[in-house]
């Protein structure tokens, strides 16, 4: 249908929660990779998201990430998804990752934005 957007939930122009979860996972993965001094690849062991409000297709959102803990095997990240203009919280995500593979094998990430026009 022409009135449905690919990122929208039920054609109501709300961003589908799966899109936000994917963005959270991507941003926290980058945070883990960029903060790992051994530059190892990592895999997800847990991802949880709590949604507080909605985002509409076309709005700009901001995803701020924090490292909660980074050890020899695991990394613990948190992400806050907010409306860029109003700073209103949309969602909070927690992401646990396990480092795998050899040191120095992580993908190089360059100039990855944390503001998305959804």
mmCIF file of N, CA and C in Angstrom:
data_model
loop_
_atom_site.group_PDB
_atom_site.id
_atom_site.type_symbol
_atom_site.label_atom_id
_atom_site.label_comp_id
_atom_site.label_asym_id
_atom_site.label_seq_id
_atom_site.Cartn_x
_atom_site.Cartn_y
_atom_site.Cartn_z
ATOM 1 N N UNK A 1 0.835 -1.189 0.000
ATOM 2 C CA UNK A 1 0.000 0.000 0.000
ATOM 3 C C UNK A 1 0.874 1.244 0.000
ATOM 4 N N UNK A 2 0.395 2.286 -0.651
ATOM 5 C CA UNK A 2 1.157 3.523 -0.738
ATOM 6 C C UNK A 2 1.126 4.325 0.558
ATOM 7 N N UNK A 3 0.202 4.037 1.474
ATOM 8 C CA UNK A 3 0.100 4.829 2.701
ATOM 9 C C UNK A 3 0.866 4.205 3.876
ATOM 10 N N UNK A 4 1.636 3.151 3.633
ATOM 11 C CA UNK A 4 2.413 2.496 4.692
ATOM 12 C C UNK A 4 3.894 2.803 4.498
ATOM 13 N N UNK A 5 4.582 3.065 5.580
ATOM 14 C CA UNK A 5 6.010 3.308 5.574
ATOM 15 C C UNK A 5 6.705 2.047 6.069
ATOM 16 N N UNK A 6 7.858 1.744 5.514
ATOM 17 C CA UNK A 6 8.561 0.503 5.860
ATOM 18 C C UNK A 6 8.940 0.421 7.333
ATOM 19 N N UNK A 7 9.176 1.563 8.002
ATOM 20 C CA UNK A 7 9.581 1.557 9.401
ATOM 21 C C UNK A 7 8.412 1.801 10.344
ATOM 22 N N UNK A 8 7.222 1.893 9.815
ATOM 23 C CA UNK A 8 6.056 2.277 10.591
ATOM 24 C C UNK A 8 5.320 1.058 11.135
ATOM 25 N N UNK A 9 4.666 1.247 12.266
ATOM 26 C CA UNK A 9 3.882 0.198 12.906
ATOM 27 C C UNK A 9 2.410 0.388 12.541
ATOM 28 N N UNK A 10 1.836 -0.562 11.839
ATOM 29 C CA UNK A 10 0.421 -0.554 11.461
ATOM 30 C C UNK A 10 0.006 0.668 10.649
ATOM 31 N N UNK A 11 0.949 1.255 9.918
ATOM 32 C CA UNK A 11 0.615 2.385 9.066
ATOM 33 C C UNK A 11 0.253 3.656 9.811
ATOM 34 N N UNK A 12 0.572 3.729 11.113
ATOM 35 C CA UNK A 12 0.223 4.898 11.928
ATOM 36 C C UNK A 12 1.345 5.925 12.001
ATOM 37 N N UNK A 13 2.431 5.707 11.274
ATOM 38 C CA UNK A 13 3.604 6.573 11.272
ATOM 39 C C UNK A 13 4.365 6.593 12.587
ATOM 40 N N UNK A 14 4.146 5.599 13.454
ATOM 41 C CA UNK A 14 4.993 5.399 14.621
ATOM 42 C C UNK A 14 6.136 4.485 14.203
ATOM 43 N N UNK A 15 7.331 4.768 14.666
ATOM 44 C CA UNK A 15 8.473 3.919 14.352
ATOM 45 C C UNK A 15 8.294 2.596 15.078
ATOM 46 N N UNK A 16 8.426 1.502 14.367
ATOM 47 C CA UNK A 16 8.258 0.173 14.950
ATOM 48 C C UNK A 16 9.338 -0.062 16.007
ATOM 49 N N UNK A 17 8.977 -0.717 17.098
ATOM 50 C CA UNK A 17 9.917 -0.954 18.205
ATOM 51 C C UNK A 17 11.131 -1.762 17.760
ATOM 52 N N UNK A 18 10.967 -2.617 16.778
ATOM 53 C CA UNK A 18 12.092 -3.404 16.275
ATOM 54 C C UNK A 18 13.160 -2.542 15.615
ATOM 55 N N UNK A 19 12.738 -1.460 14.984
ATOM 56 C CA UNK A 19 13.693 -0.526 14.376
ATOM 57 C C UNK A 19 14.512 0.147 15.469
ATOM 58 N N UNK A 20 13.841 0.575 16.551
ATOM 59 C CA UNK A 20 14.559 1.212 17.658
ATOM 60 C C UNK A 20 15.507 0.226 18.334
ATOM 61 N N UNK A 21 15.078 -1.023 18.521
ATOM 62 C CA UNK A 21 15.934 -2.032 19.144
ATOM 63 C C UNK A 21 17.167 -2.299 18.280
ATOM 64 N N UNK A 22 16.986 -2.329 16.979
ATOM 65 C CA UNK A 22 18.109 -2.537 16.065
ATOM 66 C C UNK A 22 19.099 -1.376 16.136
ATOM 67 N N UNK A 23 18.578 -0.152 16.192
ATOM 68 C CA UNK A 23 19.448 1.021 16.309
ATOM 69 C C UNK A 23 20.212 1.004 17.633
ATOM 70 N N UNK A 24 19.532 0.618 18.720
ATOM 71 C CA UNK A 24 20.194 0.515 20.022
ATOM 72 C C UNK A 24 21.311 -0.524 19.960
ATOM 73 N N UNK A 25 21.019 -1.694 19.408
ATOM 74 C CA UNK A 25 22.028 -2.752 19.309
ATOM 75 C C UNK A 25 23.223 -2.295 18.476
ATOM 76 N N UNK A 26 22.969 -1.608 17.394
ATOM 77 C CA UNK A 26 24.058 -1.126 16.552
ATOM 78 C C UNK A 26 24.943 -0.112 17.258
ATOM 79 N N UNK A 27 24.323 0.831 17.940
ATOM 80 C CA UNK A 27 25.094 1.867 18.628
ATOM 81 C C UNK A 27 25.869 1.312 19.818
ATOM 82 N N UNK A 28 25.262 0.407 20.579
ATOM 83 C CA UNK A 28 25.973 -0.163 21.723
ATOM 84 C C UNK A 28 27.079 -1.117 21.279
ATOM 85 N N UNK A 29 26.887 -1.790 20.152
ATOM 86 C CA UNK A 29 27.951 -2.634 19.607
ATOM 87 C C UNK A 29 29.153 -1.780 19.231
ATOM 88 N N UNK A 30 28.902 -0.653 18.595
ATOM 89 C CA UNK A 30 29.996 0.262 18.254
ATOM 90 C C UNK A 30 30.698 0.756 19.512
ATOM 91 N N UNK A 31 29.929 1.076 20.542
ATOM 92 C CA UNK A 31 30.502 1.552 21.799
ATOM 93 C C UNK A 31 31.410 0.484 22.405
ATOM 94 N N UNK A 32 30.954 -0.763 22.409
ATOM 95 C CA UNK A 32 31.778 -1.850 22.947
ATOM 96 C C UNK A 32 33.062 -2.008 22.132
ATOM 97 N N UNK A 33 32.932 -1.999 20.822
ATOM 98 C CA UNK A 33 34.099 -2.188 19.955
ATOM 99 C C UNK A 33 35.110 -1.058 20.107
ATOM 100 N N UNK A 34 34.616 0.155 20.184
ATOM 101 C CA UNK A 34 35.512 1.308 20.281
ATOM 102 C C UNK A 34 36.176 1.435 21.645
ATOM 103 N N UNK A 35 35.603 0.825 22.665
ATOM 104 C CA UNK A 35 36.159 0.916 24.014
ATOM 105 C C UNK A 35 36.950 -0.317 24.429
ATOM 106 N N UNK A 36 36.995 -1.335 23.590
ATOM 107 C CA UNK A 36 37.754 -2.534 23.909
ATOM 108 C C UNK A 36 39.211 -2.325 23.507
ATOM 109 N N UNK A 37 40.122 -2.246 24.483
ATOM 110 C CA UNK A 37 41.524 -1.999 24.135
ATOM 111 C C UNK A 37 42.154 -3.127 23.313
ATOM 112 N N UNK A 38 41.564 -4.316 23.357
ATOM 113 C CA UNK A 38 42.101 -5.445 22.592
ATOM 114 C C UNK A 38 41.500 -5.551 21.189
ATOM 115 N N UNK A 39 40.515 -4.711 20.881
ATOM 116 C CA UNK A 39 39.881 -4.654 19.558
ATOM 117 C C UNK A 39 39.390 -6.022 19.090
ATOM 118 N N UNK A 40 38.593 -6.670 19.949
ATOM 119 C CA UNK A 40 38.025 -7.982 19.614
ATOM 120 C C UNK A 40 36.623 -7.823 19.047
ATOM 121 N N UNK A 41 36.195 -8.798 18.262
ATOM 122 C CA UNK A 41 34.806 -8.823 17.828
ATOM 123 C C UNK A 41 33.950 -9.295 19.001
ATOM 124 N N UNK A 42 32.654 -9.049 18.925
ATOM 125 C CA UNK A 42 31.774 -9.412 20.033
ATOM 126 C C UNK A 42 30.435 -9.907 19.501
ATOM 127 N N UNK A 43 29.759 -10.667 20.345
ATOM 128 C CA UNK A 43 28.422 -11.174 20.029
ATOM 129 C C UNK A 43 27.480 -10.816 21.167
ATOM 130 N N UNK A 44 26.218 -10.666 20.846
ATOM 131 C CA UNK A 44 25.207 -10.323 21.841
ATOM 132 C C UNK A 44 24.857 -11.531 22.693
ATOM 133 N N UNK A 45 24.821 -11.318 24.012
ATOM 134 C CA UNK A 45 24.329 -12.355 24.918
ATOM 135 C C UNK A 45 22.992 -11.950 25.530
ATOM 136 N N UNK A 46 22.703 -10.635 25.564
ATOM 137 C CA UNK A 46 21.430 -10.160 26.104
ATOM 138 C C UNK A 46 21.161 -8.762 25.580
ATOM 139 N N UNK A 47 19.918 -8.508 25.216
ATOM 140 C CA UNK A 47 19.485 -7.180 24.790
ATOM 141 C C UNK A 47 18.083 -6.959 25.334
ATOM 142 N N UNK A 48 17.899 -5.889 26.093
ATOM 143 C CA UNK A 48 16.562 -5.566 26.595
ATOM 144 C C UNK A 48 16.291 -4.091 26.347
ATOM 145 N N UNK A 49 15.041 -3.785 26.045
ATOM 146 C CA UNK A 49 14.644 -2.401 25.772
ATOM 147 C C UNK A 49 13.349 -2.105 26.511
ATOM 148 N N UNK A 50 13.323 -0.981 27.202
ATOM 149 C CA UNK A 50 12.095 -0.466 27.831
ATOM 150 C C UNK A 50 11.677 0.781 27.074
ATOM 151 N N UNK A 51 10.430 0.800 26.625
ATOM 152 C CA UNK A 51 9.914 1.915 25.827
ATOM 153 C C UNK A 51 9.065 2.826 26.712
ATOM 154 N N UNK A 52 9.352 4.139 26.673
ATOM 155 C CA UNK A 52 8.620 5.103 27.487
ATOM 156 C C UNK A 52 7.666 5.976 26.684
ATOM 157 N N UNK A 53 7.994 6.213 25.427
ATOM 158 C CA UNK A 53 7.130 7.009 24.551
ATOM 159 C C UNK A 53 7.401 6.571 23.115
ATOM 160 N N UNK A 54 6.783 7.218 22.189
ATOM 161 C CA UNK A 54 6.908 6.801 20.793
ATOM 162 C C UNK A 54 7.697 7.817 19.986
ATOM 163 N N UNK A 55 8.180 7.348 18.859
ATOM 164 C CA UNK A 55 8.809 8.217 17.858
ATOM 165 C C UNK A 55 8.004 8.068 16.579
ATOM 166 N N UNK A 56 7.891 9.143 15.847
ATOM 167 C CA UNK A 56 7.163 9.114 14.582
ATOM 168 C C UNK A 56 8.144 9.113 13.419
ATOM 169 N N UNK A 57 7.730 8.492 12.344
ATOM 170 C CA UNK A 57 8.524 8.499 11.124
ATOM 171 C C UNK A 57 8.774 9.947 10.732
ATOM 172 N N UNK A 58 10.026 10.290 10.467
ATOM 173 C CA UNK A 58 10.401 11.648 10.084
ATOM 174 C C UNK A 58 11.013 12.449 11.219
ATOM 175 N N UNK A 59 10.840 12.020 12.469
ATOM 176 C CA UNK A 59 11.450 12.723 13.595
ATOM 177 C C UNK A 59 12.922 12.337 13.706
ATOM 178 N N UNK A 60 13.707 13.249 14.234
ATOM 179 C CA UNK A 60 15.111 12.973 14.488
ATOM 180 C C UNK A 60 15.252 12.518 15.931
ATOM 181 N N UNK A 61 15.915 11.369 16.113
ATOM 182 C CA UNK A 61 16.160 10.851 17.455
ATOM 183 C C UNK A 61 17.661 10.848 17.715
ATOM 184 N N UNK A 62 18.031 10.821 18.989
ATOM 185 C CA UNK A 62 19.434 10.761 19.389
ATOM 186 C C UNK A 62 19.620 9.529 20.272
ATOM 187 N N UNK A 63 20.692 8.803 20.065
ATOM 188 C CA UNK A 63 20.990 7.641 20.889
ATOM 189 C C UNK A 63 22.327 7.886 21.585
ATOM 190 N N UNK A 64 22.268 8.033 22.906
ATOM 191 C CA UNK A 64 23.467 8.226 23.716
ATOM 192 C C UNK A 64 23.800 6.897 24.379
ATOM 193 N N UNK A 65 25.061 6.481 24.280
ATOM 194 C CA UNK A 65 25.468 5.198 24.849
ATOM 195 C C UNK A 65 26.496 5.396 25.949
ATOM 196 N N UNK A 66 26.483 4.473 26.907
ATOM 197 C CA UNK A 66 27.437 4.477 28.010
ATOM 198 C C UNK A 66 27.950 3.070 28.222
ATOM 199 N N UNK A 67 29.213 2.962 28.593
ATOM 200 C CA UNK A 67 29.783 1.684 29.001
ATOM 201 C C UNK A 67 29.512 1.536 30.489
ATOM 202 N N UNK A 68 28.776 0.491 30.872
ATOM 203 C CA UNK A 68 28.515 0.218 32.281
ATOM 204 C C UNK A 68 29.627 -0.640 32.873
ATOM 205 N N UNK A 69 30.214 -1.483 32.057
ATOM 206 C CA UNK A 69 31.315 -2.332 32.495
ATOM 207 C C UNK A 69 31.966 -2.993 31.308
ATOM 208 N N UNK A 70 33.279 -3.165 31.392
ATOM 209 C CA UNK A 70 34.016 -3.789 30.298
ATOM 210 C C UNK A 70 35.108 -4.642 30.927
ATOM 211 N N UNK A 71 35.022 -5.947 30.690
ATOM 212 C CA UNK A 71 35.988 -6.858 31.302
ATOM 213 C C UNK A 71 36.693 -7.714 30.286
ATOM 214 N N UNK A 72 37.256 -8.812 30.776
ATOM 215 C CA UNK A 72 38.012 -9.703 29.919
ATOM 216 C C UNK A 72 37.151 -10.465 28.923
ATOM 217 N N UNK A 73 35.913 -10.772 29.293
ATOM 218 C CA UNK A 73 35.033 -11.560 28.423
ATOM 219 C C UNK A 73 33.743 -10.830 28.040
ATOM 220 N N UNK A 74 33.245 -9.943 28.918
ATOM 221 C CA UNK A 74 31.942 -9.315 28.699
ATOM 222 C C UNK A 74 32.023 -7.793 28.706
ATOM 223 N N UNK A 75 31.093 -7.197 27.973
ATOM 224 C CA UNK A 75 30.912 -5.742 27.981
ATOM 225 C C UNK A 75 29.442 -5.467 28.271
ATOM 226 N N UNK A 76 29.188 -4.473 29.091
ATOM 227 C CA UNK A 76 27.826 -4.091 29.469
ATOM 228 C C UNK A 76 27.600 -2.644 29.050
ATOM 229 N N UNK A 77 26.627 -2.437 28.176
ATOM 230 C CA UNK A 77 26.334 -1.126 27.636
ATOM 231 C C UNK A 77 24.916 -0.702 27.960
ATOM 232 N N UNK A 78 24.700 0.611 27.939
ATOM 233 C CA UNK A 78 23.361 1.167 28.113
ATOM 234 C C UNK A 78 23.168 2.235 27.045
ATOM 235 N N UNK A 79 21.946 2.361 26.559
ATOM 236 C CA UNK A 79 21.618 3.371 25.558
ATOM 237 C C UNK A 79 20.351 4.103 25.968
ATOM 238 N N UNK A 80 20.355 5.412 25.769
ATOM 239 C CA UNK A 80 19.172 6.243 25.988
ATOM 240 C C UNK A 80 18.765 6.813 24.639
ATOM 241 N N UNK A 81 17.544 6.520 24.224
ATOM 242 C CA UNK A 81 17.008 7.023 22.966
ATOM 243 C C UNK A 81 16.108 8.211 23.302
ATOM 244 N N UNK A 82 16.396 9.365 22.697
ATOM 245 C CA UNK A 82 15.647 10.587 23.007
ATOM 246 C C UNK A 82 15.249 11.308 21.726
ATOM 247 N N UNK A 83 14.184 12.092 21.831
ATOM 248 C CA UNK A 83 13.844 13.015 20.751
ATOM 249 C C UNK A 83 14.944 14.060 20.711
ATOM 250 N N UNK A 84 15.499 14.307 19.537
ATOM 251 C CA UNK A 84 16.628 15.225 19.438
ATOM 252 C C UNK A 84 16.258 16.653 19.839
ATOM 253 N N UNK A 85 15.075 17.118 19.449
ATOM 254 C CA UNK A 85 14.689 18.505 19.738
ATOM 255 C C UNK A 85 14.226 18.712 21.173
ATOM 256 N N UNK A 86 13.420 17.787 21.698
ATOM 257 C CA UNK A 86 12.806 17.996 23.018
ATOM 258 C C UNK A 86 13.555 17.309 24.155
ATOM 259 N N UNK A 87 14.461 16.403 23.834
ATOM 260 C CA UNK A 87 15.207 15.619 24.820
ATOM 261 C C UNK A 87 14.313 14.654 25.595
ATOM 262 N N UNK A 88 13.079 14.442 25.118
ATOM 263 C CA UNK A 88 12.156 13.506 25.784
ATOM 264 C C UNK A 88 12.622 12.071 25.551
ATOM 265 N N UNK A 89 12.621 11.294 26.622
ATOM 266 C CA UNK A 89 13.076 9.912 26.560
ATOM 267 C C UNK A 89 12.069 9.059 25.787
ATOM 268 N N UNK A 90 12.575 8.276 24.840
ATOM 269 C CA UNK A 90 11.755 7.342 24.078
ATOM 270 C C UNK A 90 11.947 5.923 24.605
ATOM 271 N N UNK A 91 13.210 5.545 24.824
ATOM 272 C CA UNK A 91 13.508 4.177 25.254
ATOM 273 C C UNK A 91 14.862 4.119 25.949
ATOM 274 N N UNK A 92 15.011 3.091 26.767
ATOM 275 C CA UNK A 92 16.302 2.791 27.401
ATOM 276 C C UNK A 92 16.621 1.338 27.080
ATOM 277 N N UNK A 93 17.836 1.104 26.602
ATOM 278 C CA UNK A 93 18.252 -0.248 26.269
ATOM 279 C C UNK A 93 19.486 -0.651 27.045
ATOM 280 N N UNK A 94 19.557 -1.930 27.359
ATOM 281 C CA UNK A 94 20.749 -2.516 27.978
ATOM 282 C C UNK A 94 21.212 -3.650 27.090
ATOM 283 N N UNK A 95 22.517 -3.704 26.849
ATOM 284 C CA UNK A 95 23.074 -4.663 25.906
ATOM 285 C C UNK A 95 24.316 -5.292 26.532
ATOM 286 N N UNK A 96 24.321 -6.611 26.646
ATOM 287 C CA UNK A 96 25.479 -7.343 27.134
ATOM 288 C C UNK A 96 26.105 -8.077 25.954
ATOM 289 N N UNK A 97 27.418 -7.974 25.851
ATOM 290 C CA UNK A 97 28.128 -8.591 24.740
ATOM 291 C C UNK A 97 29.298 -9.407 25.263
ATOM 292 N N UNK A 98 29.583 -10.502 24.566
ATOM 293 C CA UNK A 98 30.730 -11.342 24.893
ATOM 294 C C UNK A 98 31.777 -11.171 23.800
ATOM 295 N N UNK A 99 33.009 -10.917 24.221
ATOM 296 C CA UNK A 99 34.104 -10.787 23.267
ATOM 297 C C UNK A 99 34.529 -12.170 22.787
ATOM 298 N N UNK A 100 34.716 -12.286 21.481
ATOM 299 C CA UNK A 100 35.128 -13.549 20.865
ATOM 300 C C UNK A 100 36.248 -13.255 19.876
ATOM 301 N N UNK A 101 37.002 -14.252 19.544
ATOM 302 C CA UNK A 101 38.032 -14.085 18.525
ATOM 303 C C UNK A 101 39.325 -13.510 19.063
ATOM 304 N N UNK A 102 40.213 -13.266 18.146
ATOM 305 C CA UNK A 102 41.546 -12.792 18.472
ATOM 306 C C UNK A 102 41.575 -11.277 18.645
ATOM 307 N N UNK A 103 42.565 -10.810 19.371
ATOM 308 C CA UNK A 103 42.764 -9.370 19.533
ATOM 309 C C UNK A 103 43.107 -8.732 18.193
ATOM 310 N N UNK A 104 42.657 -7.483 18.011
ATOM 311 C CA UNK A 104 42.971 -6.737 16.803
ATOM 312 C C UNK A 104 42.150 -7.106 15.594
ATOM 313 N N UNK A 105 41.095 -7.898 15.763
ATOM 314 C CA UNK A 105 40.313 -8.364 14.615
ATOM 315 C C UNK A 105 38.961 -7.653 14.463
ATOM 316 N N UNK A 106 38.660 -6.698 15.333
ATOM 317 C CA UNK A 106 37.368 -6.006 15.252
ATOM 318 C C UNK A 106 37.310 -5.126 14.008
ATOM 319 N N UNK A 107 36.120 -4.907 13.517
ATOM 320 C CA UNK A 107 35.922 -4.032 12.365
ATOM 321 C C UNK A 107 36.229 -2.600 12.749
ATOM 322 N N UNK A 108 36.861 -1.877 11.854
ATOM 323 C CA UNK A 108 37.126 -0.462 12.096
ATOM 324 C C UNK A 108 35.860 0.332 11.800
ATOM 325 N N UNK A 109 35.455 1.160 12.747
ATOM 326 C CA UNK A 109 34.282 2.014 12.575
ATOM 327 C C UNK A 109 34.750 3.458 12.477
ATOM 328 N N UNK A 110 34.294 4.147 11.462
ATOM 329 C CA UNK A 110 34.712 5.522 11.256
ATOM 330 C C UNK A 110 33.487 6.393 11.009
ATOM 331 N N UNK A 111 33.385 7.483 11.738
ATOM 332 C CA UNK A 111 32.339 8.497 11.532
ATOM 333 C C UNK A 111 30.937 7.922 11.520
ATOM 334 N N UNK A 112 30.595 7.096 12.497
ATOM 335 C CA UNK A 112 29.242 6.542 12.592
ATOM 336 C C UNK A 112 28.369 7.501 13.380
ATOM 337 N N UNK A 113 27.277 8.019 12.802
ATOM 338 C CA UNK A 113 26.452 8.995 13.513
ATOM 339 C C UNK A 113 25.569 8.329 14.572
ATOM 340 N N UNK A 114 25.192 9.110 15.570
ATOM 341 C CA UNK A 114 24.249 8.594 16.578
ATOM 342 C C UNK A 114 22.935 9.354 16.529
ATOM 343 N N UNK A 115 22.722 10.157 15.487
ATOM 344 C CA UNK A 115 21.454 10.845 15.280
ATOM 345 C C UNK A 115 20.857 10.293 13.998
ATOM 346 N N UNK A 116 19.604 9.855 14.081
ATOM 347 C CA UNK A 116 18.942 9.197 12.963
ATOM 348 C C UNK A 116 17.638 9.899 12.625
ATOM 349 N N UNK A 117 17.377 10.068 11.340
ATOM 350 C CA UNK A 117 16.112 10.603 10.874
ATOM 351 C C UNK A 117 15.228 9.417 10.531
ATOM 352 N N UNK A 118 14.290 9.089 11.438
ATOM 353 C CA UNK A 118 13.435 7.926 11.243
ATOM 354 C C UNK A 118 12.117 8.347 10.663
#
